Amino acid sequence: MSGMVSVYLNGDRKMSEDFVSHLKLFSLAESLGGVESLIQIPSLMAFVSVEKETRDKLGITDNLLRISVGCEDQKDLIADMDQALKKAYSAKGKRDRKRLLKQERRTNKQ
C-alpha cells in the first residue's frame, strides 16, 4: 500500500527537524510519490520562499509534515516513526527543562 498524508506535530520547527533527523526508513525529499517512503517539511522546503505570515495563513506551519508512503512494510514504517517521535519529544523535554532552569535562575537573582 502507498499513500500521502499531512500531519502536524505538537511542536515547533526544531521538533520537526529533530523528528525527521531520527527517521531511518524515510528520505527527506521535496518530490513526493514513488516506491520509497519520503517526508518533507514544506515550510523549510517547497514553501521556503513564501513569507511566514502567508504560510501560516495557509496552514503551512513549521510543524507541518508531508509524508509519502512507499512500498516498505507498514509495521517497519510505523516502528520507525514511533522511535523518531520518542527521540524528538525526549529532546524537546530536555530543551524545555533547560529553558525553565534558566528562567528560574533569573528569577532567583532578582
Tab-separated table of C-alpha atoms in Angstrom:
chain	number	residue	atom	x	y	z
A	1	MET	CA	0.000	0.000	0.000
A	2	SER	CA	1.032	3.556	-0.533
A	3	GLY	CA	-0.438	6.976	0.045
A	4	MET	CA	0.205	10.524	1.121
A	5	VAL	CA	-0.725	12.211	4.376
A	6	SER	CA	-0.076	15.566	6.012
A	7	VAL	CA	0.335	15.762	9.781
A	8	TYR	CA	1.063	18.466	12.321
A	9	LEU	CA	3.474	17.632	15.122
A	10	ASN	CA	2.789	19.045	18.554
A	11	GLY	CA	5.877	21.225	18.489
A	12	ASP	CA	7.881	23.773	16.562
A	13	ARG	CA	10.454	23.886	13.768
A	14	LYS	CA	13.122	22.280	15.949
A	15	MET	CA	10.746	19.428	16.796
A	16	SER	CA	10.059	18.817	13.104
A	17	GLU	CA	13.760	18.843	12.274
A	18	ASP	CA	14.570	16.505	15.186
A	19	PHE	CA	11.825	14.079	14.187
A	20	VAL	CA	12.922	13.943	10.545
A	21	SER	CA	16.584	13.564	11.506
A	22	HIS	CA	15.804	10.447	13.563
A	23	LEU	CA	13.906	8.652	10.783
A	24	LYS	CA	15.745	5.721	9.235
A	25	LEU	CA	13.334	4.475	6.553
A	26	PHE	CA	12.037	7.800	5.210
A	27	SER	CA	14.095	10.004	2.900
A	28	LEU	CA	13.859	13.777	3.187
A	29	ALA	CA	12.757	14.982	-0.253
A	30	GLU	CA	10.643	17.682	-1.904
A	31	SER	CA	9.298	15.299	-4.525
A	32	LEU	CA	6.572	13.111	-3.089
A	33	GLY	CA	5.415	9.882	-4.650
A	34	GLY	CA	7.199	6.745	-5.739
A	35	VAL	CA	8.148	3.383	-4.308
A	36	GLU	CA	10.221	4.676	-1.390
A	37	SER	CA	8.813	6.458	1.640
A	38	LEU	CA	9.545	10.175	1.676
A	39	ILE	CA	8.975	13.032	4.092
A	40	GLN	CA	9.197	16.788	3.792
A	41	ILE	CA	8.828	19.886	5.936
A	42	PRO	CA	7.030	22.148	3.434
A	43	SER	CA	7.762	25.417	5.279
A	44	LEU	CA	11.502	24.736	5.016
A	45	MET	CA	11.462	23.250	1.547
A	46	ALA	CA	8.823	23.833	-1.150
A	47	PHE	CA	7.393	26.977	0.516
A	48	VAL	CA	10.563	28.485	1.981
A	49	SER	CA	10.327	31.489	-0.386
A	50	VAL	CA	6.771	32.308	0.771
A	51	GLU	CA	6.530	34.832	3.627
A	52	LYS	CA	5.944	33.236	7.039
A	53	GLU	CA	2.718	35.190	7.588
A	54	THR	CA	1.296	33.863	4.314
A	55	ARG	CA	2.446	30.306	5.066
A	56	ASP	CA	0.817	30.458	8.495
A	57	LYS	CA	-2.485	31.652	6.978
A	58	LEU	CA	-2.339	28.710	4.563
A	59	GLY	CA	-1.624	26.252	7.387
A	60	ILE	CA	1.929	25.632	6.166
A	61	THR	CA	3.489	25.984	9.592
A	62	ASP	CA	6.881	24.766	10.773
A	63	ASN	CA	5.299	21.711	12.403
A	64	LEU	CA	3.539	20.507	9.213
A	65	LEU	CA	4.991	17.346	7.675
A	66	ARG	CA	4.027	15.716	4.390
A	67	ILE	CA	4.591	12.001	4.270
A	68	SER	CA	4.515	9.831	1.175
A	69	VAL	CA	4.344	6.131	1.998
A	70	GLY	CA	6.186	3.810	-0.355
A	71	CYS	CA	6.326	0.036	-0.643
A	72	GLU	CA	8.104	-0.733	2.627
A	73	ASP	CA	6.361	-2.889	5.222
A	74	GLN	CA	3.857	-0.769	7.138
A	75	LYS	CA	4.934	-2.215	10.502
A	76	ASP	CA	8.519	-1.151	9.815
A	77	LEU	CA	7.416	2.365	8.852
A	78	ILE	CA	5.235	2.711	11.955
A	79	ALA	CA	8.072	1.484	14.181
A	80	ASP	CA	10.460	3.951	12.540
A	81	MET	CA	8.086	6.863	13.078
A	82	ASP	CA	7.465	5.773	16.670
A	83	GLN	CA	11.162	5.687	17.564
A	84	ALA	CA	11.760	9.050	15.840
A	85	LEU	CA	8.856	10.669	17.723
A	86	LYS	CA	10.121	9.350	21.052
A	87	LYS	CA	13.604	10.724	20.395
A	88	ALA	CA	12.308	14.086	19.179
A	89	TYR	CA	9.975	14.539	22.162
A	90	SER	CA	12.721	13.445	24.551
A	91	ALA	CA	14.996	16.120	23.085
A	92	LYS	CA	12.176	18.688	23.379
A	93	GLY	CA	11.709	17.774	27.035
A	94	LYS	CA	15.402	18.359	27.689
A	95	ARG	CA	15.278	21.739	25.915
A	96	ASP	CA	12.177	22.730	27.913
A	97	ARG	CA	13.829	21.753	31.218
A	98	LYS	CA	16.937	23.805	30.364
A	99	ARG	CA	14.769	26.795	29.466
A	100	LEU	CA	12.813	26.521	32.738
A	101	LEU	CA	16.033	26.263	34.769
A	102	LYS	CA	17.379	29.415	33.107
A	103	GLN	CA	14.137	31.252	33.890
A	104	GLU	CA	14.265	30.057	37.499
A	105	ARG	CA	17.870	31.233	37.878
A	106	ARG	CA	16.960	34.662	36.509
A	107	THR	CA	14.021	34.884	38.912
A	108	ASN	CA	16.182	33.873	41.886
A	109	LYS	CA	18.767	36.570	41.037
A	110	GLN	CA	16.140	39.315	41.225
